[in-house]
XYZ file of C-alpha atoms in Angstrom:
555
model
C 0.000 0.000 0.000
C 1.432 3.376 -0.944
C 2.245 5.923 1.729
C -0.184 8.657 2.623
C 0.539 11.826 0.697
C 2.486 10.082 -2.060
C 1.767 11.373 -5.541
C -1.129 9.577 -7.191
C -0.651 8.152 -10.678
C -1.282 10.039 -13.855
C -2.482 8.369 -17.019
C 0.265 7.985 -19.590
C -0.168 7.826 -23.319
C 2.594 5.395 -24.217
C 1.708 2.335 -26.239
C 1.825 -1.055 -24.487
C 4.963 -3.094 -24.947
C 4.845 -6.766 -25.789
C 8.328 -8.199 -25.434
C 7.503 -11.358 -23.487
C 4.616 -13.456 -24.701
C 3.746 -17.127 -24.429
C 0.649 -19.235 -24.899
C 1.204 -21.471 -21.893
C 3.616 -20.465 -19.160
C 3.273 -23.349 -16.733
C 5.854 -25.823 -18.053
C 8.157 -23.181 -19.540
C 8.380 -21.181 -16.319
C 8.867 -24.281 -14.220
C 11.948 -25.135 -16.294
C 13.343 -21.621 -16.715
C 13.041 -20.606 -13.094
C 13.590 -23.972 -11.414
C 16.984 -23.054 -9.872
C 15.941 -19.680 -8.413
C 12.519 -20.952 -7.349
C 14.132 -23.921 -5.650
C 16.414 -21.658 -3.608
C 13.558 -19.388 -2.555
C 11.295 -22.370 -1.844
C 14.004 -23.954 0.331
C 14.336 -20.696 2.269
C 10.597 -20.284 2.684
C 10.108 -23.949 3.673
C 12.742 -23.647 6.374
C 11.055 -20.507 7.713
C 7.633 -22.153 7.588
C 8.901 -25.001 9.738
C 9.496 -22.480 12.521
C 5.942 -21.157 12.432
C 3.642 -22.379 15.197
C 0.440 -21.108 13.635
C -2.403 -23.656 13.712
C -2.784 -24.874 10.160
C -6.095 -26.705 10.429
C -8.516 -24.973 8.025
C -11.734 -23.640 9.505
C -15.021 -25.366 8.606
C -16.801 -23.867 5.599
C -19.940 -21.931 6.624
C -23.272 -23.362 5.595
C -24.426 -22.015 2.247
C -20.958 -20.957 1.091
C -20.350 -21.426 -2.649
C -18.620 -24.525 -3.933
C -14.901 -23.983 -4.092
C -14.713 -22.196 -0.732
C -12.868 -25.106 0.875
C -10.108 -24.725 -1.737
C -9.095 -21.580 0.153
C -7.110 -22.847 3.106
C -4.412 -21.470 5.344
C -1.918 -24.167 4.377
C -1.716 -22.958 0.769
C -2.045 -19.325 1.814
C 0.983 -19.726 4.036
C 2.904 -21.627 1.347
C 2.368 -18.817 -1.164
C 3.142 -16.094 1.379
C 6.352 -17.682 2.613
C 7.586 -17.995 -0.961
C 6.621 -14.499 -2.100
C 8.012 -12.913 1.080
C 11.218 -14.972 1.121
C 14.653 -13.356 0.953
C 15.154 -15.063 -2.408
C 12.707 -12.654 -4.060
C 14.789 -9.698 -2.843
C 11.853 -7.550 -1.771
C 10.079 -7.623 -5.182
C 10.924 -4.031 -6.132
C 9.077 -3.073 -9.320
C 11.034 -3.954 -12.445
C 13.628 -5.924 -10.492
C 14.640 -9.568 -10.806
C 12.683 -10.405 -7.657
C 9.496 -8.794 -8.931
C 9.804 -10.703 -12.192
C 10.251 -13.911 -10.209
C 7.027 -13.113 -8.364
C 5.258 -12.412 -11.661
C 6.454 -15.679 -13.155
C 5.399 -17.612 -10.064
C 1.907 -16.092 -10.169
C 1.612 -16.706 -13.919
C 2.618 -20.349 -13.454
C -0.075 -20.799 -10.791
C -2.703 -19.312 -13.108
C -1.543 -21.583 -15.943
C -1.660 -24.681 -13.726
C -5.290 -23.881 -12.832
C -6.225 -23.817 -16.507
C -7.053 -20.109 -16.541
C -6.808 -18.282 -19.835
C -4.072 -15.665 -20.324
C -5.307 -12.067 -20.509
C -2.056 -10.137 -20.840
C -0.424 -8.784 -23.976
C -1.198 -10.037 -27.463
C 1.420 -10.705 -30.114
C 1.948 -12.857 -33.172
C 2.784 -15.706 -30.777
C -0.576 -15.478 -29.025
C -1.729 -13.963 -25.783
C 0.445 -13.975 -22.668
C -0.343 -13.934 -18.975
C 2.041 -10.966 -18.758
C 1.099 -7.366 -19.457
C 4.156 -5.179 -19.794
C 4.001 -1.470 -19.081
C 6.691 1.058 -19.977
C 8.991 2.795 -17.521
C 12.177 4.826 -17.672
C 14.785 3.061 -15.566
C 17.808 4.739 -13.987
C 20.192 2.219 -12.496
C 23.717 1.268 -11.500
C 24.946 -1.427 -13.922
C 26.194 -4.482 -12.072
C 29.873 -4.378 -11.171
C 30.599 -0.896 -12.478
C 30.041 1.138 -9.306
C 32.083 0.598 -6.160
C 33.644 1.991 -3.000
C 37.181 0.624 -2.639
C 39.623 0.999 0.249
C 42.249 -1.036 2.096
C 42.499 -3.469 -0.802
C 38.788 -4.347 -0.830
C 36.297 -3.422 -3.524
C 32.696 -3.044 -2.304
C 30.017 -3.266 -5.024
C 27.089 -3.228 -2.588
C 26.385 -1.583 0.739
C 26.023 1.928 -0.620
C 23.456 4.115 -2.354
C 23.276 7.587 -3.823
C 20.941 10.531 -3.975
C 20.993 12.043 -7.425
C 20.723 15.662 -8.420
C 18.262 16.657 -11.120
C 20.220 14.670 -13.727
C 21.888 11.277 -13.613
C 25.582 11.861 -12.975
C 28.656 9.662 -13.065
C 31.399 10.075 -10.511
C 34.925 8.658 -10.467
C 37.329 10.006 -7.866
C 40.248 8.851 -5.774
C 41.551 10.678 -2.752
C 42.459 10.635 0.935
C 39.598 10.049 3.364
C 38.891 12.785 5.888
C 36.435 12.370 8.742
C 34.276 15.501 8.821
C 32.140 14.817 11.897
C 28.367 15.180 11.859
C 26.404 16.674 8.923
C 25.656 20.403 9.281
C 27.055 20.340 12.816
C 30.852 20.307 12.544
C 32.850 22.777 10.468
C 34.938 21.431 7.603
C 38.115 23.255 6.562
C 41.753 22.770 5.526
C 40.992 19.754 3.366
C 43.869 18.112 1.465
C 43.586 18.191 -2.305
C 41.033 15.729 -3.680
C 39.801 14.740 -0.221
C 36.783 12.478 0.148
C 34.887 13.564 3.252
C 33.105 11.054 5.482
C 30.242 12.475 7.557
C 28.703 10.215 10.218
C 24.956 10.131 10.748
C 23.391 8.549 13.793
C 20.245 8.996 15.861
C 20.867 7.644 19.307
C 18.140 9.709 20.960
C 14.770 7.921 20.626
C 12.145 9.941 18.813
C 8.904 10.867 20.546
C 7.080 11.250 17.270
C 4.470 8.529 16.854
C 3.270 6.556 13.887
C 4.898 5.142 10.785
C 4.047 8.192 8.666
C 5.465 10.601 11.232
C 8.672 8.582 11.476
C 8.971 8.550 7.687
C 8.482 12.304 7.399
C 11.015 12.876 10.174
C 13.677 11.342 7.925
C 13.099 14.122 5.389
C 14.070 16.629 8.064
C 17.238 14.663 8.759
C 17.979 14.540 5.035
C 17.925 18.325 4.853
C 20.660 18.335 7.484
C 22.578 15.779 5.430
C 22.274 17.882 2.265
C 23.474 20.994 4.127
C 26.508 19.131 5.470
C 27.322 17.728 2.045
C 27.161 21.188 0.464
C 29.528 22.561 3.126
C 32.020 19.783 2.421
C 31.858 20.313 -1.333
C 32.251 24.071 -0.890
C 35.335 23.413 1.218
C 36.911 21.547 -1.684
C 35.885 17.920 -1.159
C 35.917 15.822 -4.317
C 33.085 13.665 -2.966
C 31.020 13.179 0.172
C 30.244 9.905 1.915
C 27.447 9.829 4.492
C 28.241 7.029 6.897
C 25.224 5.506 8.592
C 25.846 4.551 12.205
C 23.805 3.002 14.985
C 20.252 4.333 15.010
C 20.282 5.541 11.399
C 18.218 2.668 9.975
C 15.377 5.080 9.235
C 17.588 6.995 6.816
C 18.686 3.692 5.295
C 15.023 2.858 4.701
C 14.483 6.257 3.102
C 17.465 5.855 0.779
C 16.047 2.510 -0.284
C 12.776 4.222 -1.136
C 14.134 7.283 -2.910
C 17.796 6.680 -3.695
C 19.728 4.710 -6.255
C 21.084 1.441 -4.865
C 22.862 -1.442 -6.641
C 20.326 -4.021 -7.868
C 17.453 -1.540 -7.327
C 16.643 0.927 -10.113
C 14.775 4.193 -9.881
C 11.743 4.272 -12.155
C 9.667 6.901 -13.895
C 6.218 6.162 -15.314
C 4.742 8.519 -17.890
C 4.839 12.030 -16.472
C 5.092 10.749 -12.879
C 8.662 10.711 -11.574
C 7.432 9.153 -8.330
C 10.304 8.248 -6.039
C 12.807 10.180 -8.164
C 11.060 13.445 -7.256
C 11.009 12.930 -3.522
C 14.526 14.021 -2.577
C 16.290 15.245 -5.701
C 15.458 18.869 -4.975
C 17.632 18.631 -1.869
C 20.753 17.859 -3.908
C 19.932 19.641 -7.162
C 23.049 21.151 -8.661
C 25.394 19.216 -6.358
C 27.430 16.092 -6.927
C 25.639 12.893 -5.895
C 25.633 12.203 -2.161
C 26.884 8.687 -1.455
C 25.508 6.847 1.583
C 27.376 3.868 2.970
C 26.016 1.176 5.276
C 26.715 0.881 8.973
C 29.131 -1.993 8.329
C 31.074 -0.030 5.698
C 31.102 3.081 7.897
C 32.617 1.073 10.727
C 35.220 -0.387 8.374
C 36.116 3.028 6.943
C 36.547 4.617 10.362
C 38.508 1.643 11.649
C 40.875 1.618 8.670
C 41.287 5.405 8.845
C 42.273 5.191 12.517
C 44.646 2.303 11.850
C 46.311 4.142 8.958
C 47.271 7.066 11.156
C 49.397 9.712 9.444
C 49.765 7.535 6.347
C 46.101 8.182 5.616
C 43.512 6.024 3.875
C 43.028 6.221 0.125
C 39.498 5.670 -1.145
C 38.489 4.974 -4.737
C 34.910 5.844 -5.552
C 33.112 5.100 -8.818
C 29.456 5.745 -9.546
C 28.331 4.721 -13.039
C 24.703 5.660 -13.746
C 22.741 4.574 -16.798
C 19.210 5.314 -17.977
C 17.070 3.004 -20.096
C 14.273 4.920 -21.801
C 12.669 1.695 -23.071
C 12.445 -0.417 -19.935
C 9.309 -2.092 -18.659
C 7.645 -3.555 -15.599
C 4.906 -6.164 -15.606
C 1.430 -7.100 -14.470
C 0.018 -10.630 -14.636
C -3.539 -11.174 -15.846
C -5.739 -14.259 -16.338
C -9.438 -14.934 -16.776
C -11.956 -17.627 -15.968
C -14.659 -17.244 -18.634
C -18.220 -17.032 -17.352
C -20.831 -19.719 -17.920
C -23.799 -17.578 -18.937
C -24.013 -16.732 -22.660
C -25.554 -13.334 -21.893
C -23.336 -12.349 -18.931
C -19.961 -13.874 -19.777
C -18.909 -10.728 -21.658
C -19.044 -8.880 -18.351
C -16.333 -9.435 -15.738
C -15.383 -8.725 -12.184
C -11.713 -7.966 -11.577
C -10.014 -9.321 -8.457
C -6.689 -7.583 -7.870
C -3.678 -7.495 -5.576
C -0.227 -5.991 -5.990
C 2.869 -8.195 -6.004
C 5.571 -5.538 -5.601
C 7.265 -4.242 -2.471
C 10.348 -2.182 -1.560
C 13.357 -4.274 -2.503
C 16.426 -4.495 -0.279
C 17.794 -1.988 2.194
C 21.167 -0.305 1.861
C 22.702 -2.817 4.276
C 21.374 -5.744 2.229
C 18.468 -6.586 4.527
C 15.313 -7.497 2.603
C 11.978 -5.723 2.815
C 10.064 -9.002 2.703
C 6.633 -7.371 2.424
C 4.715 -10.290 3.917
C 1.590 -8.375 4.863
C 2.231 -5.756 2.179
C 1.414 -7.567 0.014
C 2.317 -11.249 -0.027
C -0.849 -11.695 2.046
C -3.056 -10.193 -0.675
C -1.178 -11.936 -3.481
C -1.585 -15.288 -1.727
C -5.278 -14.514 -1.370
C -5.507 -13.741 -5.094
C -3.959 -17.116 -5.946
C -6.309 -18.957 -3.614
C -9.318 -17.097 -5.011
C -8.233 -18.142 -8.500
C -8.096 -21.751 -7.329
C -11.479 -21.536 -5.622
C -13.159 -20.135 -8.734
C -11.405 -22.702 -10.939
C -12.397 -25.627 -8.685
C -15.938 -24.496 -7.907
C -19.070 -24.049 -9.967
C -18.293 -21.628 -12.763
C -20.053 -18.262 -12.203
C -22.233 -16.555 -14.788
C -19.886 -13.621 -15.316
C -16.215 -13.927 -16.177
C -13.639 -13.377 -13.444
C -10.385 -11.557 -14.222
C -7.454 -12.115 -11.844
C -5.044 -9.184 -11.914
C -1.679 -9.080 -10.163
C -0.068 -5.669 -10.576
C 3.296 -4.121 -9.827
C 4.186 -0.497 -9.226
C 1.617 -0.059 -6.466
C 4.238 1.108 -4.002
C 5.482 3.714 -6.482
C 2.103 5.384 -7.035
C -0.432 2.755 -8.224
C 1.346 2.645 -11.580
C 0.613 -0.900 -12.744
C -3.110 -0.651 -12.078
C -3.181 2.774 -13.727
C -1.629 1.240 -16.816
C -4.149 -1.602 -16.769
C -7.063 0.799 -16.341
C -5.858 2.872 -19.316
C -4.911 -0.210 -21.378
C -7.414 -2.814 -20.163
C -7.218 -6.302 -21.602
C -10.917 -6.666 -20.765
C -13.121 -3.804 -22.010
C -13.436 -1.296 -19.191
C -17.132 -0.747 -19.933
C -17.702 -4.450 -19.283
C -15.867 -4.543 -15.947
C -18.706 -4.439 -13.433
C -16.681 -4.511 -10.193
C -13.220 -4.550 -8.681
C -12.368 -6.411 -5.477
C -8.905 -5.335 -4.318
C -6.904 -7.015 -1.565
C -3.859 -5.463 0.096
C -2.582 -6.256 3.612
C -5.018 -8.673 5.269
C -2.813 -10.716 7.592
C -2.193 -8.622 10.696
C -3.977 -6.918 13.532
C -3.461 -3.216 12.970
C -4.643 0.213 14.032
C -7.937 -0.270 12.194
C -8.677 -3.949 12.631
C -8.369 -6.453 15.440
C -8.099 -10.261 15.149
C -11.775 -10.618 14.207
C -12.089 -7.490 12.058
C -11.152 -6.274 8.618
C -11.477 -2.797 7.210
C -13.107 -2.074 3.881
C -13.490 0.999 1.753
C -15.661 2.579 0.517
C -17.568 2.007 3.753
C -21.195 2.907 4.423
C -19.905 6.328 5.529
C -18.393 7.001 2.091
C -20.161 8.590 -0.868
C -18.909 5.713 -3.060
C -20.350 2.948 -0.855
C -21.669 0.271 -3.174
C -23.749 -2.863 -3.253
C -20.446 -4.797 -3.173
C -19.642 -3.464 0.289
C -23.181 -4.141 1.413
C -22.886 -7.735 0.170
C -19.589 -8.189 2.039
C -21.174 -6.785 5.202
C -24.011 -9.281 4.962
C -21.589 -12.217 4.660
C -18.861 -11.166 7.115
C -20.582 -12.612 10.194
C -20.511 -16.081 8.626
C -16.720 -15.920 8.977
C -16.712 -14.361 12.434
C -15.556 -11.046 11.030
C -16.677 -7.539 11.839
C -16.229 -4.783 9.280
C -14.707 -1.415 10.128
C -14.253 1.645 7.931
C -11.039 1.791 5.934
C -11.951 5.020 4.159
C -8.605 6.613 5.093
C -7.144 4.216 2.493
C -9.641 4.914 -0.276
C -7.009 6.564 -2.510
C -4.045 4.451 -1.456
C -4.293 1.154 -3.324
C -5.101 -0.194 -6.763
C -8.903 -0.166 -6.544
C -8.679 3.624 -6.777
C -7.769 3.504 -10.466
C -10.944 1.533 -11.166
C -13.104 3.722 -8.928
C -11.865 6.852 -10.708
C -13.187 5.379 -13.933
C -16.639 4.626 -12.561
C -16.217 0.973 -11.612
C -17.781 0.039 -8.230
C -15.049 -1.221 -5.888
C -14.375 -2.739 -2.497
C -10.980 -2.852 -0.818
C -10.068 -5.268 1.984
C -7.173 -4.096 4.205
C -6.073 -4.493 7.821
C -4.366 -1.071 8.041
C -0.899 0.009 9.120
C 1.059 -1.584 11.963
C 4.538 -1.374 13.453
C 6.060 -3.504 10.663
C 4.485 -1.566 7.780
C 7.227 -0.773 5.214
C 9.875 -2.176 7.559
C 12.270 -5.092 7.095
C 10.421 -6.764 9.970
C 7.288 -7.433 7.849
C 7.937 -11.179 7.619
C 5.709 -14.142 6.783
C 5.970 -15.768 10.216
C 4.035 -12.811 11.673
C 0.938 -13.253 9.496
C -2.274 -14.490 11.095
C -3.239 -17.171 8.583
C -6.559 -17.802 10.288
C -7.461 -14.202 9.526
C -6.096 -14.367 5.971
C -8.179 -17.480 5.353
C -11.364 -15.858 6.650
C -10.885 -12.655 4.664
C -10.049 -14.632 1.513
C -13.190 -16.749 1.890
C -15.266 -13.626 2.489
C -13.828 -12.062 -0.672
C -14.606 -15.260 -2.611
C -18.228 -15.406 -1.479
C -18.621 -11.691 -2.183
C -17.112 -12.114 -5.645
C -19.221 -15.175 -6.423
C -22.388 -13.310 -5.462
C -21.512 -10.398 -7.743
C -20.502 -12.698 -10.580
C -23.866 -14.516 -10.435
C -26.245 -11.598 -9.834
C -28.320 -10.711 -12.859
C -27.959 -6.998 -12.136
C -24.677 -5.109 -12.143
C -23.292 -3.761 -8.842
C -24.095 -0.138 -8.179
C -23.021 2.720 -5.952
C -25.626 3.456 -3.291
C -23.920 6.310 -1.438
C -23.675 7.065 2.260
C -25.903 5.021 4.562
C -26.678 4.874 8.271
C -25.264 1.360 8.563
C -23.509 -1.398 6.650
C -26.815 -2.982 5.648
C -27.865 -0.083 3.409
C -30.152 2.149 5.482
C -30.316 0.439 8.875
C -28.567 1.241 12.133
C -27.132 -2.201 12.843
């Protein structure tokens, strides 16, 4: 789920790209990705063995549609542990890990016998829908920080100015103290200045959003210190992260340029590239180094004494104007000759935040391996159960964390006619107890308090009690996940989400912390809701604000 206040997507007018197409992905993907999948599966299986969650599926409520029992916590956990494993490297949009997630999801759709609904080409239709991005990245092996005979090709990241810049310098290392606090003067020629950034005083500011915004304030101090060093004659500036500076490391991951993690631009939306570049516009790139590298640099500098420590620094930046990211799309055709041309879309985003500067992985278990696992189980339930009257489109998107980009591209380049999409059920973060929802609750938006409350939400409210779930308003998230791009185009939507918690957008969002009982119940509720919509003769409709969940009552 994107952060509050992040720029919302803009429609772009670029034509769809169709580089990767295949008629049937199941066998091909199993062969092509067997080695990497095996590694990630081994990692996730080992982690699963440590989980003590009860894995006995709950009984299916009376009257539930056929196929409901196919949704069970065993498979939900299996999918989640794989998607949130270290082997998928945090699934950053356009990265190797995100493509592994896309291929895994496509292979599951193919194995269920679903029809591909991605790009078309002369080779047939694919499960994959590619969407164009501009990618700025550090080519593998060509950027490094070298000192004391060791070349480091990871463990650092940079903040760019307004343009991508290369940097290649060599010079003596000088410790310049704390950014914007200590004066820097009398630098030797060509000096590379190391500024140390820590935060040993605990912050009293509460909430994930407040903590995130606090890092922007710290970054202003960093930029001021870097400018002072450059004005004093430094050839380059290293910002060394020390104990307590993990928040800045997280921020650099989100907005900086790190090896194996590109910065992306979609259409006219620069997204993450816009967030901090104004702070360093006109300056040389600011290079951040991990806590481990900072410790090594300071230790080697102290050991070198008067002889000094020579540092070689190379930053090689490239931009690919013709890059792409991917969605995955499949369909189960409806059974009714008159209604099968209409479809409901069930969506979840597969992407997350990649790896942190220090190499730790943002596993993104709740955000959104939980929703992606749910999507896969819903696909299985629909495929195994009685086929509904309307068609059901299963849409796994990327770019959600960058500004809802993948779903924006789908909504502007739909592979199912937008006029014939009658509803969107979106699922993002459903596996934790959070500030909005307890163990027996889930938030939805638009709620009965929202002007866009629809018959879909009313249907979900009527079924929630069968799964021991209470519904709470999630309207604060109405504009923050992929349903929004459908709602903006007049499609009735419902969004299931647990809300933010202490592990939201942190490296601690791991699969062992998910409540698979809750994921199972929410997934089954979404399936029953979707089945009801897919079989109703009338299309879902917006009904506006109501006194209660059940249309106009006070229950």
